[in-house]
Short mmCIF file of C-alpha atoms in Angstrom, two decimals:
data_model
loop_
_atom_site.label_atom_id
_atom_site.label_comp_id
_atom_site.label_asym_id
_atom_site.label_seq_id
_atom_site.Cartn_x
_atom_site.Cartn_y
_atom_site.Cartn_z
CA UNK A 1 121.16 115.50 79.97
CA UNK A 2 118.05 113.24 79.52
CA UNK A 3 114.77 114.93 79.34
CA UNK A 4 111.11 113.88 77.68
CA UNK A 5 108.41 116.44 76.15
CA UNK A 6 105.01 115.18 75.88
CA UNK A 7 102.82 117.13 74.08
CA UNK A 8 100.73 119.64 76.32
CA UNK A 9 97.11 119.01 77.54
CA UNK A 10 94.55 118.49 78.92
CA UNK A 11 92.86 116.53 76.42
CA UNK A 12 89.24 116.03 76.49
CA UNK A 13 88.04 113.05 74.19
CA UNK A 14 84.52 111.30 73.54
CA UNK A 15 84.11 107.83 74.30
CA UNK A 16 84.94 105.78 71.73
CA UNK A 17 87.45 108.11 70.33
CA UNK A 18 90.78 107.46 69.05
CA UNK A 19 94.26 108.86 71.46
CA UNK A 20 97.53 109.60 70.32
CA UNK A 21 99.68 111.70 73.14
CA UNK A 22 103.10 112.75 72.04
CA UNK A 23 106.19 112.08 73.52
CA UNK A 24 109.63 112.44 72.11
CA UNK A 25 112.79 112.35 73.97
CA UNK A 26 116.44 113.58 74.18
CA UNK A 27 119.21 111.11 76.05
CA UNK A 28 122.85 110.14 75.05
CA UNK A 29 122.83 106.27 75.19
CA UNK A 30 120.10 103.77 73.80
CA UNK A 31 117.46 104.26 76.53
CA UNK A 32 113.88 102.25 77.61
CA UNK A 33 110.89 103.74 77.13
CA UNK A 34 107.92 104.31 79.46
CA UNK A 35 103.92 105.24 79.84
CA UNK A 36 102.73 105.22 83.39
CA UNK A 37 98.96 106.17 84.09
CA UNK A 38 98.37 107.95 87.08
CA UNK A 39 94.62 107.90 88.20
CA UNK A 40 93.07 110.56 91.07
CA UNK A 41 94.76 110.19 94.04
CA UNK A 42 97.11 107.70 93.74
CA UNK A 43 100.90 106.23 92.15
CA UNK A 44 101.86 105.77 88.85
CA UNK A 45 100.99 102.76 87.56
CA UNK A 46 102.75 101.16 84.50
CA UNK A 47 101.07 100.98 81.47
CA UNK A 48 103.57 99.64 78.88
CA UNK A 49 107.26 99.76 78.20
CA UNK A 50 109.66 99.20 75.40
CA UNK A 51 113.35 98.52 75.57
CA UNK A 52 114.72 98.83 72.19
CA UNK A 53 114.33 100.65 68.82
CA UNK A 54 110.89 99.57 66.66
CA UNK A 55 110.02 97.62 69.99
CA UNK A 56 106.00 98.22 70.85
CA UNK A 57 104.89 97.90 74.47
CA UNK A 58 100.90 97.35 74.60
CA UNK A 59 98.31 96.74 76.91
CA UNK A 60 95.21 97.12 77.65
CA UNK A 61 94.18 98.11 74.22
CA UNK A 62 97.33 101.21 74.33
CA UNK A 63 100.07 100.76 72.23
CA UNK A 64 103.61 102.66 71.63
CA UNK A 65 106.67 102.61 69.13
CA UNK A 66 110.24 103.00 70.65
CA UNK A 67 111.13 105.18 67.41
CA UNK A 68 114.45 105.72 67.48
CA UNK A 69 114.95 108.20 64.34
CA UNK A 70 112.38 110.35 66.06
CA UNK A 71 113.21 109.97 69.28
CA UNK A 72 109.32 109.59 69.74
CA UNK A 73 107.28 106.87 71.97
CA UNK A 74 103.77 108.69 71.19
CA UNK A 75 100.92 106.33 73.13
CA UNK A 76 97.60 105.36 71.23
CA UNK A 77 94.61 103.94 71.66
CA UNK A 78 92.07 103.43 69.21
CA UNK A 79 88.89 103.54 71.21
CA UNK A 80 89.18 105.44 74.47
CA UNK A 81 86.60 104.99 77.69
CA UNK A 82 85.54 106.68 80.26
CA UNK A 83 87.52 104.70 82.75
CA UNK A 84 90.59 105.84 80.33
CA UNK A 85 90.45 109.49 82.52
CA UNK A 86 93.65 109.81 84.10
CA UNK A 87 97.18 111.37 83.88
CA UNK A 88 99.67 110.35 80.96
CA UNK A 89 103.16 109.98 81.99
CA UNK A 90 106.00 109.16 79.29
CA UNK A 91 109.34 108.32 80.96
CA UNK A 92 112.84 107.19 79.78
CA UNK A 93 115.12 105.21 81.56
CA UNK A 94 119.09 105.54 80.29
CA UNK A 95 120.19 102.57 81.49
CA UNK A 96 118.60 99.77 83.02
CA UNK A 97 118.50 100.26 86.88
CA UNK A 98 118.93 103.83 86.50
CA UNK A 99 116.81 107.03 87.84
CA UNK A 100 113.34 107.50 85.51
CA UNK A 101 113.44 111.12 83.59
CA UNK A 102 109.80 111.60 83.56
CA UNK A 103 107.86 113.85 81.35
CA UNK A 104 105.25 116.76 81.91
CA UNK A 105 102.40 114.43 82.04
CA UNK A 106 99.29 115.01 80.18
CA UNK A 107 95.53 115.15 81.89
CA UNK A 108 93.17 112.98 79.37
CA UNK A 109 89.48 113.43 79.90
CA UNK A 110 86.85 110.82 78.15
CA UNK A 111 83.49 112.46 78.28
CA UNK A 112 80.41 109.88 77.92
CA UNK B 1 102.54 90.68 92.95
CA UNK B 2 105.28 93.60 93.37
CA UNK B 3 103.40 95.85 95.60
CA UNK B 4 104.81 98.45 97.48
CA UNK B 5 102.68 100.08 99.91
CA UNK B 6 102.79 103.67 101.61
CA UNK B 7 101.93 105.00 104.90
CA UNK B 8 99.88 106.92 105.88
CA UNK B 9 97.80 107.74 102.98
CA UNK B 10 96.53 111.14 104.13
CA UNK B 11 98.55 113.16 106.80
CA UNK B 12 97.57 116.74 108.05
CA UNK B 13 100.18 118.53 110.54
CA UNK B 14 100.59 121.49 112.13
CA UNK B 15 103.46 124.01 111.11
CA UNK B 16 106.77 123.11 112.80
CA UNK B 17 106.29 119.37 113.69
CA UNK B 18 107.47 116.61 111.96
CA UNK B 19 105.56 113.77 110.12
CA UNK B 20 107.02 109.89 109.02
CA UNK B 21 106.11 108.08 105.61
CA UNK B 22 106.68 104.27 105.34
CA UNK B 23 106.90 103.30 101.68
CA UNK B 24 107.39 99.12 102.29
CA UNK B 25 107.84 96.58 99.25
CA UNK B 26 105.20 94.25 100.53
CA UNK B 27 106.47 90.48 98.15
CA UNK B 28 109.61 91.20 97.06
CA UNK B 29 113.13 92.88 98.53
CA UNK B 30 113.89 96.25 97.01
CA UNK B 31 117.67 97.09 96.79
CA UNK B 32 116.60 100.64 95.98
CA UNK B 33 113.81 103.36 96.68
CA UNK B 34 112.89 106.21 95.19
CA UNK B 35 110.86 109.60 96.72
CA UNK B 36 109.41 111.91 94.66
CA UNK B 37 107.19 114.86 94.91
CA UNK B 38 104.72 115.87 93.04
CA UNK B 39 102.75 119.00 92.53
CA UNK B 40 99.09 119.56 91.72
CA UNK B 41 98.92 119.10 87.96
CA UNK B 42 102.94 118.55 87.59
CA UNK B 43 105.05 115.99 87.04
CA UNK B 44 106.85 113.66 89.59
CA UNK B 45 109.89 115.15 90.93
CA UNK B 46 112.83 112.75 91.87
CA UNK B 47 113.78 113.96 95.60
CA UNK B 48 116.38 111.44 96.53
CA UNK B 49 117.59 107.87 96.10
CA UNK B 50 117.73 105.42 98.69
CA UNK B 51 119.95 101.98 99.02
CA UNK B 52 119.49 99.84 101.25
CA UNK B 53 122.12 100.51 104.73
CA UNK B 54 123.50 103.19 103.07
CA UNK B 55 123.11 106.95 103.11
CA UNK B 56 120.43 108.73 100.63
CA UNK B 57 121.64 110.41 97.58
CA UNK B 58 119.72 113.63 97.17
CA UNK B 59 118.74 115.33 94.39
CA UNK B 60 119.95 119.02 93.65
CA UNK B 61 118.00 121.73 95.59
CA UNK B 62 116.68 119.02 97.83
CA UNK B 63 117.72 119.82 101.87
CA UNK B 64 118.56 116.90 103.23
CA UNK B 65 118.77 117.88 106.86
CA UNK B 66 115.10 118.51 106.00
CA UNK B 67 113.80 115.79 104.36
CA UNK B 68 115.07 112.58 106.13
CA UNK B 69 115.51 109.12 104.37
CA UNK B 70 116.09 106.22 105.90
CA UNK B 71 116.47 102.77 104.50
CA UNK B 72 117.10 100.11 106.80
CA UNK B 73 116.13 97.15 105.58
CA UNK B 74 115.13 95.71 101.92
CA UNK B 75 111.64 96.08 102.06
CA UNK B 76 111.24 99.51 104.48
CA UNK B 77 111.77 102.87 103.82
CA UNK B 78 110.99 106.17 105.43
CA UNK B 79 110.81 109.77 104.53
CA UNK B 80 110.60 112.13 107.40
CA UNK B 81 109.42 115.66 106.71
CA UNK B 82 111.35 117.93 109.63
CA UNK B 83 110.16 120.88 110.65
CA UNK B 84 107.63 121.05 108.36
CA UNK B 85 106.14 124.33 106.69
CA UNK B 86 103.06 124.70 104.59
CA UNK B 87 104.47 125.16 101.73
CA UNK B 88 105.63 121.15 102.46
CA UNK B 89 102.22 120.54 101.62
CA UNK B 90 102.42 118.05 98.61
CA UNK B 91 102.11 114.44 97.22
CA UNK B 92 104.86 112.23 98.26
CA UNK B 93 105.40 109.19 95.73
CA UNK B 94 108.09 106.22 96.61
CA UNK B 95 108.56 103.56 94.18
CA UNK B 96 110.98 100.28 94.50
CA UNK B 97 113.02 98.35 92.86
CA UNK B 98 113.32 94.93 92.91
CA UNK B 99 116.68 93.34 94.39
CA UNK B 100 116.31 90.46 91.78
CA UNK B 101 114.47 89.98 88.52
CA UNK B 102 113.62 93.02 86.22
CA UNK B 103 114.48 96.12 87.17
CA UNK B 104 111.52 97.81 86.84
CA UNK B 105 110.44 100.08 89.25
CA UNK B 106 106.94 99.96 90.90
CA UNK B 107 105.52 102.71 92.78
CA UNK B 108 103.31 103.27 96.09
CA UNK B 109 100.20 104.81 96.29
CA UNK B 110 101.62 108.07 97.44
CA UNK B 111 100.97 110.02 100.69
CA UNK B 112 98.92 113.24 100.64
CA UNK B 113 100.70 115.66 103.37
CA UNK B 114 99.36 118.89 104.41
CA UNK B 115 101.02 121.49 106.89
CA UNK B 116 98.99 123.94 108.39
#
């Protein structure tokens, strides 16, 4: 079956820092790739997507490669903020309209 | 635009009773909703799919004589917790998905529930 692993956390970054959060995945067909950011107390929010190999979603300054020999969509940024602080979720879809396959999430931290 | 709103945001109960959560698409029709659950500090967990005027599909493990779903028209859907036990207690997430244009999904706010 379909699953994602992002890479553990939490991960606690200065401002200004640069972010790179892992995520590879494991699905049978050619899926589309996901980040949602999920801030205290509320819904996922998307961040970026990409629907096809060497595709990169961006926005707001984050940016991810649909990698398909490493089955890898890692997220980076190159200078976090504060406002940054939130859960990480990377999430594949197989096809498009199906269920999302969500992964572990990972708790960022931006320290002043 | 694509909002989808949840309600209530915050809901405390007592053991046994039984609490409703509207998850609405508020400018667009959603042909499907989803319900998760989510844990503190875990990831979302996909409950049970919902299609509009037809029954739920639930996930594995999920009770559906427990956890209601009802979707009766394209922009409404509701999750009722029966019988509800603390350990109930979580963060309920819907999302929609949009009858036409992309197919992306976009999620509510979520509803807090806690069973005492």
């Amino acid at each position: 079956g379909n699953s994602v692993t992002q890479m553990e956390g939490p991960v606690t970054l200065s401002e200004e820092a640069f972010l790179t959060i892992n995520c590879t995945y494991t699905a049978t067909g050619y899926p589309s790739l996901f980040w949602y950011v999920q801030y205290p107390g509320e819904g996922l929010q998307l961040l970026l997507k990409a629907t096809k190999a060497d595709d990169k979603g961006s926005n707001k300054g984050f940016e991810a490669t649909y990698r398909k020999e490493t089955t890898s969509f890692h997220l980076e940024k190159g200078s976090v903020q504060v406002s940054d602080s939130a859960v990480y979720f990377c999430a594949l879809e197989e096809t498009s309209g199906s269920r999302l396959t969500f992964g572990e999430g990972t708790q960022l931290t931006v320290n002043p | 635009g694509a909002v989808v709103s949840q309600h209530p945001s915050r809901v405390i109960c007592k053991s046994g009773t039984s609490v409703k959560i509207e998850c609405r698409s508020l400018d667009f029709q959603a042909t499907t909703m989803f319900w998760y659950r989510q844990f503190p500090k875990q990831s979302l967990m996909l409950m049970a799919t919902s299609n509009e005027g037809s029954k739920a599909t639930y996930e594995q493990g999920v009770e559906k004589d427990k956890f209601l779903i009802n979707h009766a028209s394209l922009t409404l859907s509701t999750l009722t917790v029966t019988s509800a036990h603390p350990e109930d207690s979580s963060f309920y997430i819907c999302s929609a998905r949009a009858y036409r244009g992309p197919s992306e999904q976009y999620f509510g706010p979520g509803t807090r529930l806690t069973v005492t």
